[in-house]
Short mmCIF file of C-alpha atoms in Angstrom, two decimals:
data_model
loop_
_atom_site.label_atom_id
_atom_site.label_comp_id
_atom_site.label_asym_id
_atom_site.label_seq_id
_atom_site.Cartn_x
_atom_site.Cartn_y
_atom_site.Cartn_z
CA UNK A 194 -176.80 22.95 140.92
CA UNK A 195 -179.86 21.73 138.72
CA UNK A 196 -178.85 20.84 135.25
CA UNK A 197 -180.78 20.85 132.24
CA UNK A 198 -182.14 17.57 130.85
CA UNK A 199 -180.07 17.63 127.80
CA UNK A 200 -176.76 18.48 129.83
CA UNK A 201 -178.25 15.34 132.36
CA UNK A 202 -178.50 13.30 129.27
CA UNK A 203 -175.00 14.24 127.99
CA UNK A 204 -173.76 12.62 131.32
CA UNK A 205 -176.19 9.57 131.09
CA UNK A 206 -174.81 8.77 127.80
CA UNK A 207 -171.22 8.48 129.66
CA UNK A 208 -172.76 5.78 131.58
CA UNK A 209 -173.60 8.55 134.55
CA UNK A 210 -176.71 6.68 136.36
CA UNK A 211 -177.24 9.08 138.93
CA UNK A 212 -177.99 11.74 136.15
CA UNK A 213 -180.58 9.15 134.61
CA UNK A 214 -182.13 8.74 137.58
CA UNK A 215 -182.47 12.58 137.96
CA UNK A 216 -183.95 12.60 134.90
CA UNK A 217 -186.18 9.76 135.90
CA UNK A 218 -187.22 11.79 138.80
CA UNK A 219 -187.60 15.03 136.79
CA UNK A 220 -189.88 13.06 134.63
CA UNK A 221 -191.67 9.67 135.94
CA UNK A 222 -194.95 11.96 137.69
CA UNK A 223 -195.96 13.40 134.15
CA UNK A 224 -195.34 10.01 132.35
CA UNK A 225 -196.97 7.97 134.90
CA UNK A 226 -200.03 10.83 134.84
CA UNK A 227 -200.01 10.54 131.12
CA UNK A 228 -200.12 6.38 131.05
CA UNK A 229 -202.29 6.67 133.79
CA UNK A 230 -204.55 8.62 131.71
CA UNK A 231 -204.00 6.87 128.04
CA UNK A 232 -204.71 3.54 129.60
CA UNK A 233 -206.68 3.50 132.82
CA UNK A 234 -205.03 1.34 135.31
CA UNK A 235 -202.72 2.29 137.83
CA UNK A 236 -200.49 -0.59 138.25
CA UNK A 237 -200.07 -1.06 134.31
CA UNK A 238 -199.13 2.66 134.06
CA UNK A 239 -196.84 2.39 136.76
CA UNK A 240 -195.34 -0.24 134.56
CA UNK A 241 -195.44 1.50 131.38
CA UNK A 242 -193.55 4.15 133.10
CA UNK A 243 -190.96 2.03 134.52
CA UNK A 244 -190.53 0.46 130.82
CA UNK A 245 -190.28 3.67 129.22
CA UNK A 246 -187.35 4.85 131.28
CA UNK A 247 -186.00 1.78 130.50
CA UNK A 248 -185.68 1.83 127.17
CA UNK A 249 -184.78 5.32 126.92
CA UNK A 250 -181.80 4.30 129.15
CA UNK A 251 -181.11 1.44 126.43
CA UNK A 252 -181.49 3.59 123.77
CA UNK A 253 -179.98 6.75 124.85
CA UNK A 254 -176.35 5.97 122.57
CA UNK A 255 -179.28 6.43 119.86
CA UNK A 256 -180.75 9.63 120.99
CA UNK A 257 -178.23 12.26 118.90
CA UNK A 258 -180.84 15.53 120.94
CA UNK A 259 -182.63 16.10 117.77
CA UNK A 260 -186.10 16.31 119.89
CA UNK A 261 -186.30 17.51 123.66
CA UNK A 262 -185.78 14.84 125.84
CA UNK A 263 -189.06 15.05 127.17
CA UNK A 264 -191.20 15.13 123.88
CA UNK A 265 -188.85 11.99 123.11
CA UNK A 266 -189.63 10.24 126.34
CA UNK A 267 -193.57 11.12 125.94
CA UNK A 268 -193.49 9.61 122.45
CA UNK A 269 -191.69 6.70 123.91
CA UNK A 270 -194.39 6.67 126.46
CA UNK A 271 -197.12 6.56 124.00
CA UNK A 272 -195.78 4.34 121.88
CA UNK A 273 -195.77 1.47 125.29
CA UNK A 274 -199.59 2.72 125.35
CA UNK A 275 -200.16 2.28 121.87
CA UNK A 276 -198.72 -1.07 122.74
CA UNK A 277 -200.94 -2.26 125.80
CA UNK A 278 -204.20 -0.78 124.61
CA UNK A 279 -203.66 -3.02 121.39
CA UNK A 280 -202.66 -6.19 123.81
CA UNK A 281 -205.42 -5.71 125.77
CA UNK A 282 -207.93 -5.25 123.12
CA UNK A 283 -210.07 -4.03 125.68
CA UNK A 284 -211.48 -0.36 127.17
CA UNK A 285 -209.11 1.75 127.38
CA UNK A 286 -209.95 3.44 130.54
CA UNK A 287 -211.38 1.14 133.48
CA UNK A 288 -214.16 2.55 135.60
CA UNK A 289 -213.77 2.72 139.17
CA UNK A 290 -214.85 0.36 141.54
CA UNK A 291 -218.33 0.98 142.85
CA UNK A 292 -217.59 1.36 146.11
CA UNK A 293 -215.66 3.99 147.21
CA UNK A 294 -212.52 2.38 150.13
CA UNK A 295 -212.87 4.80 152.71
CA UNK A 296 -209.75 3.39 154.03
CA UNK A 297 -207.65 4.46 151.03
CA UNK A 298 -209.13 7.97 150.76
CA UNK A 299 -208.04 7.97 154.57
CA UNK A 300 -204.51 7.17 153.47
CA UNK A 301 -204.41 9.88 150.53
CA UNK A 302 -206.12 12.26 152.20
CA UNK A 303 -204.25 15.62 152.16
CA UNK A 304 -203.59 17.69 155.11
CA UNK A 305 -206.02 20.63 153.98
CA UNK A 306 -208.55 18.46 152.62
CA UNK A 307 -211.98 17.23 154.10
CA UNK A 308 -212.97 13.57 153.53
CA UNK A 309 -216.27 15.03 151.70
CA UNK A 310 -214.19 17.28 149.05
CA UNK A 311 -211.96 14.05 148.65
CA UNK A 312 -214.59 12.22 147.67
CA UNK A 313 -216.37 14.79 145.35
CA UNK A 314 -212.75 14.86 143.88
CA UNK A 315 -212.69 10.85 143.70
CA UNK A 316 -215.97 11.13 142.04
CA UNK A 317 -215.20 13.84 139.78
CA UNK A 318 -212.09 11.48 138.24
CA UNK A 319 -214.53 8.85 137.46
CA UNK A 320 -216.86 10.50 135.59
CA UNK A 321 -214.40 12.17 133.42
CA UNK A 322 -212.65 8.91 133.21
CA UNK A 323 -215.81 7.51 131.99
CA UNK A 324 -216.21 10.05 129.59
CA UNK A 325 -212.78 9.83 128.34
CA UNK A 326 -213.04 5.89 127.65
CA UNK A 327 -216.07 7.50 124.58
CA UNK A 328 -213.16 8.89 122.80
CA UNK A 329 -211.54 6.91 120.11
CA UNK A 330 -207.69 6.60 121.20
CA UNK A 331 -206.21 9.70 118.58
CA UNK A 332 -209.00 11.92 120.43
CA UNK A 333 -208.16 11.28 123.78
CA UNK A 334 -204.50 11.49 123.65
CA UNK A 335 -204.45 14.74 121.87
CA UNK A 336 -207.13 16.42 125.18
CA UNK A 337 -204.64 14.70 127.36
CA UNK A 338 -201.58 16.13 126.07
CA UNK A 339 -202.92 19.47 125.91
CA UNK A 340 -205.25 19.81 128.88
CA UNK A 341 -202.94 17.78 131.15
CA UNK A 342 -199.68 17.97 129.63
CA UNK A 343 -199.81 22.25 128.27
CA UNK A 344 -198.42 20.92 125.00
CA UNK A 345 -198.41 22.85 121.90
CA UNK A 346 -200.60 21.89 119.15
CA UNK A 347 -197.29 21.64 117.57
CA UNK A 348 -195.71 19.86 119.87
CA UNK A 349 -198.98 17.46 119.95
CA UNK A 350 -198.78 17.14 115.84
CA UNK A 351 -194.97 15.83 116.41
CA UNK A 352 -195.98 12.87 118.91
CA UNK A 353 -198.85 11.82 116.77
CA UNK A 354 -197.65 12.34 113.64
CA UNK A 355 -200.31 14.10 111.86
CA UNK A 356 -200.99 17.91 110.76
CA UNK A 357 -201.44 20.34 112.97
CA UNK A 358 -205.10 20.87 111.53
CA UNK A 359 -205.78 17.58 112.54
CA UNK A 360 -204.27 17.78 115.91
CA UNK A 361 -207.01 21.48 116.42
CA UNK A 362 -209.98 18.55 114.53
CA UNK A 363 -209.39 15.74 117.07
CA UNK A 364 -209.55 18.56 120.23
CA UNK A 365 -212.80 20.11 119.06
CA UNK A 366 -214.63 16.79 118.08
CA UNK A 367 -213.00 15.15 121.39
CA UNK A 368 -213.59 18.28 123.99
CA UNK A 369 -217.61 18.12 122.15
CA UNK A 370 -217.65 14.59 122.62
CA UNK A 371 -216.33 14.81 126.40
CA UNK A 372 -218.70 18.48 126.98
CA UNK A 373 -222.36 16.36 125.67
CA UNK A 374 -221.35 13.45 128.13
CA UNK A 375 -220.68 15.37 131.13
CA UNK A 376 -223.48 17.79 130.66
CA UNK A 377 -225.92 15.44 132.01
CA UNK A 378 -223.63 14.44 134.83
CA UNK A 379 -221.92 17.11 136.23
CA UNK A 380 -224.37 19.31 137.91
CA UNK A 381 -224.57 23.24 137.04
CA UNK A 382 -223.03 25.52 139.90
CA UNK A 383 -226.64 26.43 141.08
CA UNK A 384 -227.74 22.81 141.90
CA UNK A 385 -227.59 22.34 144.90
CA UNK A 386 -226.60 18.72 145.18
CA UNK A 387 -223.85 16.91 143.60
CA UNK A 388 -225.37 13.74 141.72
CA UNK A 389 -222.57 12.63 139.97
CA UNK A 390 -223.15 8.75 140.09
CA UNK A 391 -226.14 7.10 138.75
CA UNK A 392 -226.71 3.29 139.32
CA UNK B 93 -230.77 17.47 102.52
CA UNK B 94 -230.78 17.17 106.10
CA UNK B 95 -228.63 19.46 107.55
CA UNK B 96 -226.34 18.61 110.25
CA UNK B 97 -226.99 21.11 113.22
CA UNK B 98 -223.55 22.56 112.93
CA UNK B 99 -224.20 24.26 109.72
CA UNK B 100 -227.58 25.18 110.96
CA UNK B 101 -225.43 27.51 113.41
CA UNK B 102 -225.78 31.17 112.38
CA UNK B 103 -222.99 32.21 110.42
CA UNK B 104 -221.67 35.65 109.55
CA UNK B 105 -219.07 36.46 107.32
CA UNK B 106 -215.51 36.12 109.27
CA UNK B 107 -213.37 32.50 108.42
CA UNK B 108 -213.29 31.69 111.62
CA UNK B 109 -217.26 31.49 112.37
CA UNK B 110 -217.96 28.08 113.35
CA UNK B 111 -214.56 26.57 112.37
CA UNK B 112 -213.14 23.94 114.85
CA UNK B 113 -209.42 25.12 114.26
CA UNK B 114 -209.81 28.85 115.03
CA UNK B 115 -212.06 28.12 118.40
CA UNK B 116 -209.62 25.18 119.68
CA UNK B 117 -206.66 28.32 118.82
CA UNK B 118 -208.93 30.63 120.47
CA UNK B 119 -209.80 28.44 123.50
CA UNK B 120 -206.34 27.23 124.56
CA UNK B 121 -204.66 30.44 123.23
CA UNK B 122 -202.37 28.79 121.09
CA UNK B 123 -201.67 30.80 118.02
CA UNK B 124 -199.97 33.41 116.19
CA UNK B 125 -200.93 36.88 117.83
CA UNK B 126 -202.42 38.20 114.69
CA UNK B 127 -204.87 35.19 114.21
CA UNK B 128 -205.71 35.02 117.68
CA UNK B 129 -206.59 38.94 117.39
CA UNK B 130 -208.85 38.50 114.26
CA UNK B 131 -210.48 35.57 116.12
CA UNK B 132 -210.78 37.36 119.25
CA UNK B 133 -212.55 40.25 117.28
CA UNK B 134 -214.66 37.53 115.91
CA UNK B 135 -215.94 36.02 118.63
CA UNK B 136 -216.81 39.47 120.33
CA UNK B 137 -219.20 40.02 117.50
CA UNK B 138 -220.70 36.13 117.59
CA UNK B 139 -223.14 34.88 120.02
CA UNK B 140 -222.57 31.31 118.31
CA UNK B 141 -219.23 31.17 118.56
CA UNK B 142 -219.34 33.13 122.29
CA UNK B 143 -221.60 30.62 123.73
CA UNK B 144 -219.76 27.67 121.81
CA UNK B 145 -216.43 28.67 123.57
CA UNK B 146 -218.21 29.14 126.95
CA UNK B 147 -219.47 25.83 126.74
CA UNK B 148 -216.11 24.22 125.79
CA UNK B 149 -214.31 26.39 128.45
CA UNK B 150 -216.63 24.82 131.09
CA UNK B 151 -215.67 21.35 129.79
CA UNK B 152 -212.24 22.08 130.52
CA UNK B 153 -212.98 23.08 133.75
CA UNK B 154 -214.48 19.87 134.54
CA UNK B 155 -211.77 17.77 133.35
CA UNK B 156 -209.30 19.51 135.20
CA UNK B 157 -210.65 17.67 138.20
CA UNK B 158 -209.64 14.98 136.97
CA UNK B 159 -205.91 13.54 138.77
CA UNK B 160 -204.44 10.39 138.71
CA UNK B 161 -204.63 8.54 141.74
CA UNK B 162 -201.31 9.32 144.02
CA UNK B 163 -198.68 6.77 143.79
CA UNK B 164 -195.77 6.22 145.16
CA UNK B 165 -193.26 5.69 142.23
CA UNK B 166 -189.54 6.03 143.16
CA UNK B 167 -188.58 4.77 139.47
CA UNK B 168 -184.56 4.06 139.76
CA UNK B 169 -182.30 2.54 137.14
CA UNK B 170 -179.70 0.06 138.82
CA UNK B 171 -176.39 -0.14 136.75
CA UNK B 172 -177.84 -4.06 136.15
CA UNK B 173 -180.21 -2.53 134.03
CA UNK B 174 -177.03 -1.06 131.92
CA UNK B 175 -175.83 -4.68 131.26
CA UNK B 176 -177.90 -4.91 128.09
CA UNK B 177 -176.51 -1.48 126.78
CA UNK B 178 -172.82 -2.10 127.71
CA UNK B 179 -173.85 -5.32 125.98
CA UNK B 180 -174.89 -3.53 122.79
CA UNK B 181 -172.23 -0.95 122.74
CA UNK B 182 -169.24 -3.35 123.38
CA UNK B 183 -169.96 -7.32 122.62
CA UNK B 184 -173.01 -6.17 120.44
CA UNK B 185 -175.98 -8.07 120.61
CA UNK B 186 -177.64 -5.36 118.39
CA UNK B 187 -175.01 -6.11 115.73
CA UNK B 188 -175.85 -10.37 116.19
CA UNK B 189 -179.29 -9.65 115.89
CA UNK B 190 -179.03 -7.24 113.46
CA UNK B 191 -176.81 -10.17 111.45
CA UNK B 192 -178.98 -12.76 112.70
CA UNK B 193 -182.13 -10.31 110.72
CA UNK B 194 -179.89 -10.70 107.34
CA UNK B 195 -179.55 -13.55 105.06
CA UNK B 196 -176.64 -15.47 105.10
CA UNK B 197 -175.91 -14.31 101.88
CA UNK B 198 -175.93 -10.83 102.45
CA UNK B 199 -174.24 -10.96 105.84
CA UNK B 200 -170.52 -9.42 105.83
CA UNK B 201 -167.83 -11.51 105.74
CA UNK B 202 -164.73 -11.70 107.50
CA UNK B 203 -161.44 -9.93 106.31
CA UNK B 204 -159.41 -12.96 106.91
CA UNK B 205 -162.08 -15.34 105.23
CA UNK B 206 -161.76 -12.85 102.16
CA UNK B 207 -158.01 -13.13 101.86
CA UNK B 208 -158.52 -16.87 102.00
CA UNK B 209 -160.94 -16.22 99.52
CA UNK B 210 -158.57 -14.65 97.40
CA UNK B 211 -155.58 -16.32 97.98
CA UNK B 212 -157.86 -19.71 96.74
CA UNK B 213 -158.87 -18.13 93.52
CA UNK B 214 -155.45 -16.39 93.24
CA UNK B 215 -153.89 -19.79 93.51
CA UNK B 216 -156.90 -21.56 91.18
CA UNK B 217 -155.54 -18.78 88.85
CA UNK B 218 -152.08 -20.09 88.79
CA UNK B 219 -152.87 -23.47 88.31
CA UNK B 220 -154.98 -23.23 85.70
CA UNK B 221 -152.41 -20.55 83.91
CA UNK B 222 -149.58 -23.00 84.44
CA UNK B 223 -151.26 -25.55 82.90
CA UNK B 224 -152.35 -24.10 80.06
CA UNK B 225 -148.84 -22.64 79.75
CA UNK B 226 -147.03 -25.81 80.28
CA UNK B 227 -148.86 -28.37 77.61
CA UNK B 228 -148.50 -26.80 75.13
CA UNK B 229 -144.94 -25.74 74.91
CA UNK B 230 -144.43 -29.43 75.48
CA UNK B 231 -146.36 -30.60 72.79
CA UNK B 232 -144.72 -27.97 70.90
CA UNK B 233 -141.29 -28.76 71.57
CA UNK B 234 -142.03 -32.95 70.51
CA UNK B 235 -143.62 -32.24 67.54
CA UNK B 236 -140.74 -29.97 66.28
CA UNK B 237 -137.71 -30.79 67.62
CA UNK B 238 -138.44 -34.37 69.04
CA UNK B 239 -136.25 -35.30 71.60
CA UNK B 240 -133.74 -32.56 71.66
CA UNK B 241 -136.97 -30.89 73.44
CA UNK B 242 -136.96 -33.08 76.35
CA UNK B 243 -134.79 -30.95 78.49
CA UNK B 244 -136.83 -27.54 78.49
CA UNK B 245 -140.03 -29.55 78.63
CA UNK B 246 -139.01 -31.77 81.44
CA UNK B 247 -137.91 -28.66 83.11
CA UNK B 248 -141.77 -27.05 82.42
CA UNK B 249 -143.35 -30.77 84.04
CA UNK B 250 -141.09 -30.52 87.10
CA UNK B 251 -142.18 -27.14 87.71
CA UNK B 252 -145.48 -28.30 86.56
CA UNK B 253 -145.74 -30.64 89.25
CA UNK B 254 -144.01 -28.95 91.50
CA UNK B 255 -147.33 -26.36 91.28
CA UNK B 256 -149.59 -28.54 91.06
CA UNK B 257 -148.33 -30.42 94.76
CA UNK B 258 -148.00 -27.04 96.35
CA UNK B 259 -151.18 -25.56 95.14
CA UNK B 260 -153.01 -28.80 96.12
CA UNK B 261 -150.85 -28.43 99.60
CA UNK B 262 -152.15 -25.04 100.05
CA UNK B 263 -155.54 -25.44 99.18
CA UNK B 264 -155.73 -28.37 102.14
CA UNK B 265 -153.78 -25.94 104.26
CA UNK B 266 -156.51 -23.50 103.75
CA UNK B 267 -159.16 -26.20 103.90
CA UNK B 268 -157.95 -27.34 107.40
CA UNK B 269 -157.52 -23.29 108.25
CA UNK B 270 -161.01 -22.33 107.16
CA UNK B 271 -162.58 -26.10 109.34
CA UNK B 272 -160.44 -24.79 112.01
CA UNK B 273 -161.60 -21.09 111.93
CA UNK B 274 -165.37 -22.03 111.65
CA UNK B 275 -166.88 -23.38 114.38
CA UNK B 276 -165.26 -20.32 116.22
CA UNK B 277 -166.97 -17.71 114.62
CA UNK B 278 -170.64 -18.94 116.34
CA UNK B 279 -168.54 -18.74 120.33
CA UNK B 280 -169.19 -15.46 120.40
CA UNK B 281 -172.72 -15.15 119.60
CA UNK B 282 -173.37 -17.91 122.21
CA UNK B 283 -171.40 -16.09 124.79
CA UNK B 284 -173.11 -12.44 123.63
CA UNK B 285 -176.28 -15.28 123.78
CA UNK B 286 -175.54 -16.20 127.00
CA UNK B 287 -174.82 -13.13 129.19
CA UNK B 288 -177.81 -11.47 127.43
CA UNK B 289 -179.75 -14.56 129.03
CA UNK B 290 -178.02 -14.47 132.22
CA UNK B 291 -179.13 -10.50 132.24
CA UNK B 292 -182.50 -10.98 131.82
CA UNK B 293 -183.02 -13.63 134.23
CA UNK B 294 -180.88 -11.67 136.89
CA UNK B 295 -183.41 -8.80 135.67
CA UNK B 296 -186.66 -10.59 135.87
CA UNK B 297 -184.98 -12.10 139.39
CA UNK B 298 -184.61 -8.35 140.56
CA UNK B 299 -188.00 -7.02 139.48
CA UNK B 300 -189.61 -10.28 140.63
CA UNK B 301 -188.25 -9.55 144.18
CA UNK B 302 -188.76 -6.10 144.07
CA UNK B 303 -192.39 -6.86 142.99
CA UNK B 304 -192.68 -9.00 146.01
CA UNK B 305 -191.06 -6.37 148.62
CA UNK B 306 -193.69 -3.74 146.99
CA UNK B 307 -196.91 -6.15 147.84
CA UNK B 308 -195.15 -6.87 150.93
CA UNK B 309 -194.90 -3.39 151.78
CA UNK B 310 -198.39 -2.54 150.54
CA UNK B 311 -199.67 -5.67 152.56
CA UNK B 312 -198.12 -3.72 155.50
CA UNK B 313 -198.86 -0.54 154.98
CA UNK B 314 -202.96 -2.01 154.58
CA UNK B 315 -202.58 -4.21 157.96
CA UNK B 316 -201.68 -1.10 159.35
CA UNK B 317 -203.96 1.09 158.30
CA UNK B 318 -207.09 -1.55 158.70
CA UNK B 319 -205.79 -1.49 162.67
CA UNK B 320 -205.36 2.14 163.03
CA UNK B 321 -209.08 2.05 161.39
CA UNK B 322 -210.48 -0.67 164.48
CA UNK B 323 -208.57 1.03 167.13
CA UNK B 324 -209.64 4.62 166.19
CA UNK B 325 -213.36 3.00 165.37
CA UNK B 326 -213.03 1.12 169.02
CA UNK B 327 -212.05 4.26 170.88
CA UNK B 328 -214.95 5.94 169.39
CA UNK B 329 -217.41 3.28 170.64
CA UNK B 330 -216.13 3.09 173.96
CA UNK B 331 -216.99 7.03 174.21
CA UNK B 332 -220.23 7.08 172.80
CA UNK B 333 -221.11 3.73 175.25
CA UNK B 334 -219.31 5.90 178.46
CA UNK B 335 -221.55 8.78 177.47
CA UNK B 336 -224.39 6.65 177.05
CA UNK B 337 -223.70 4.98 180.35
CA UNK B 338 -223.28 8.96 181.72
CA UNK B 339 -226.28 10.05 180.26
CA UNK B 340 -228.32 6.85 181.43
CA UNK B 341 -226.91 7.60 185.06
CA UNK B 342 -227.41 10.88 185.48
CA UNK B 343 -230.90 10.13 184.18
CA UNK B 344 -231.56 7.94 186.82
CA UNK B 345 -229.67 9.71 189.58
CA UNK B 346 -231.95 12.72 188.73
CA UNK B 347 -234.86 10.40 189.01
CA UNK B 348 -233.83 9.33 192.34
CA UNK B 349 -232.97 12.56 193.80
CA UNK B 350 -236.48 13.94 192.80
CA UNK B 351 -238.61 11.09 193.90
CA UNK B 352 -236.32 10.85 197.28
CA UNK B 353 -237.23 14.96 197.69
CA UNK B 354 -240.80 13.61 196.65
CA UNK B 355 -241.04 11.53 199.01
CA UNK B 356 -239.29 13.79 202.08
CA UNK B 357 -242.13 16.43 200.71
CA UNK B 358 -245.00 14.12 201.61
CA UNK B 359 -243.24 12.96 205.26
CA UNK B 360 -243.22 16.46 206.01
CA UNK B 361 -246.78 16.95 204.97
CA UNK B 362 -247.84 13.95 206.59
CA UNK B 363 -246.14 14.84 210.17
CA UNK B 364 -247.43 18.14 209.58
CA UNK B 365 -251.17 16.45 209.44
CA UNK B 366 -250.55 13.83 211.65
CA UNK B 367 -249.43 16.73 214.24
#
């Protein structure tokens, strides 16, 4: 039987870990993706993820259901990104290493896909990435949590606090921002060649 | 003025030409119906705003290319990450630290301190009732009767005195109650203090090791993979130097066979001529 989050949470709140942890798994891929995302490095969203379950856990006696569980958990979420962008105090979003590690696209290579499409896809990431790190932090959040995350502008206005005009503002000016960048690095569909990196 | 090149865009008469809101609404189709109709109509009639969503459509397709790299996550909660909660619902180290945030002088007190409290001052009262009660009657009674006051006002000093010892007994009853009482008050804290430590360090212990089985694993899982690379890179090399080798021999065997049938050719001619 699959139960909803807010009946898993009733049972968490009886001190039912198994029903956390179903939560957990229900939710730690679009957290991690989002902190992944917000911050740029995999191991520190891994942790951000791990800390946000965590103190939803600890604060779940304080959680009375008057939000989803999952727009609480993403604000949570942001909030721990909020955080670590403002420790860091430095770009948000890493670029990749130069050189490509053949031997890790090997080991996440899927079934159906060819090394070369892997790579376009690896390639792809880190121009966007690159892109997204010329958004200020407001910007990029809201494109994430609506190209990413299919939230609501609503929904986005919530988590960030701010009208809903705002929320439609900070889209347009970020997905302009993002479309002028990538123009001149993503190819059109009739070039040939993919030149995606320039050194 | 120079104008910026947004309001140089050609503009007809609807609200939603050019504005941000209505083509963000339009674009991720997030809107009442009836807006998104009027801007739909719109944009049917506007090669601005047409090519403007276009262009912003095709920047969404671009960044939906973009995925997080795939992790392995397995995120658990162990019930020694409850400790802290059970910890705040039951001992409550959110209450001490919630006391701890509050002056001294605003922090709650104790019911029994407050009888004490009260019993002190209720007893202070007494006293100070008694003895304004007492002297004067007895001054009183001398000046107007003179000695045939002395047994009423003997009787108000013995009971005088009497309150006076029991009051003073009281208040070092409650003295030694209240020394007695306060240095316990801090034991739980320092316990709530303590297991709160002991929780994190048996946490930090646990995420330490778990960090440490993770990089072993990874450190593994890259040994691993760096053979599987060698072998698979060695097998390859061993074919392409066979075939080489192959190739090479069958070059020369073909070079031998035709200079041998060469050579038979021009025996046979020469026996032919020497004949």
């Amino acid at each position: 039987m699959t139960w909803t989050d807010e009946e898993l949470v009733a049972r968490s709140r009886t001190g039912d870990m198994d029903s956390f942890n179903q939560l957990i798994l229900r939710w730690e891929r679009p957290i991690y993706a989002l902190a992944y995302r917000v911050i740029g490095q995999e191991e520190d969203a891994r942790d951000v993820a791990q800390e946000t379950f965590l103190r939803a856990f600890r604060a779940l006696p304080g959680f009375k259901g008057q939000a989803k569980f999952s727009s609480w958990i993403y604000r949570i979420a942001l909030n721990l990104c909020r955080d670590w962008i403002r420790r860091k105090r430095r770009t948000p979003v890493s670029p990749l290493p130069e050189d490509v590690d053949l031997s890790e696209l090997a080991a996440e290579q899927g079934p159906s896909e060819s090394v070369e499409d892997l790579v376009a896809r690896r390639e792809l990431s880190a121009v966007v990435e690159e892109a997204m790190t010329l958004l200020p932090e407001e910007q990029r959040t809201a494109v994430i949590l609506k190209e990413y995350h299919g939230m609501t502008f609503q929904e986005i206005a919530d988590l960030q606090g701010c009208p809903l005009s705002t929320v439609k503002t900070r889209l347009y000016q970020g997905l302009s921002v993002l479309r002028k960048h990538l123009k001149d690095r993503i190819p059109s569909p009739t070039e040939p060649a993919v030149r995606v990196r320039e050194h | 003025m120079k104008k910026d090149p947004e309001d140089r865009k050609p503009l007809n008469r609807s609200p939603y030409c050019g504005d941000p809101g209505a083509l963000v609404s339009y674009l991720y189709n997030d809107g009442s119906p009836d807006e998104l109709a009027s801007i739909a109509a719109h944009v049917q009639s506007c090669d601005a705003c047409t090519e403007e969503l276009a262009a912003l459509g095709d920047t969404r397709e671009v960044l939906s290319g973009w995925s997080p790299p795939p992790t392995e996550l397995g995120l658990t909660l162990s019930s020694s990450d409850a400790l802290p909660v059970a910890a705040a619902t039951i001992a409550g180290p959110s209450v001490t630290a919630a006391v701890a945030e509050v002056p001294w002088w605003r922090q709650s007190t104790p019911v029994w301190m407050q009888a004490v409290a009260a019993s002190m001052v209720f007893a202070a009262g007494m006293a100070i009732g008694a003895g304004r009660g007492a002297a004067p009657v007895a001054s009183n009674a001398v000046a107007e009767a003179g000695q045939p006051a002395a047994g009423p006002a003997a009787t108000a000093s013995k009971t005088e005195s009497v309150s006076h010892s029991e009051l003073a007994d009281l208040e070092q009853r409650l003295r030694a109650e209240l020394a007695r009482l306060t240095p316990v008050s801090p034991a739980p804290a320092q316990t709530a203090a303590r297991t709160d430590d002991e929780a994190l360090m048996k946490r930090v212990r646990a995420l330490l090791s778990e960090s440490e089985e993770k990089q072993r694993g990874e450190l593994a899982l890259r040994t691993a993979q760096v053979l599987r690379d060698m072998e698979i890179q060695r097998k390859v090399d061993m074919a392409t130097v066979q075939q080489n080798i192959g190739q090479i021999q069958g070059t020369t065997g073909a070079e031998l066979k035709q200079q041998r049938e060469l050579y038979n050719m021009l025996m046979n001619r020469a026996g032919l001529l020497a004949k």
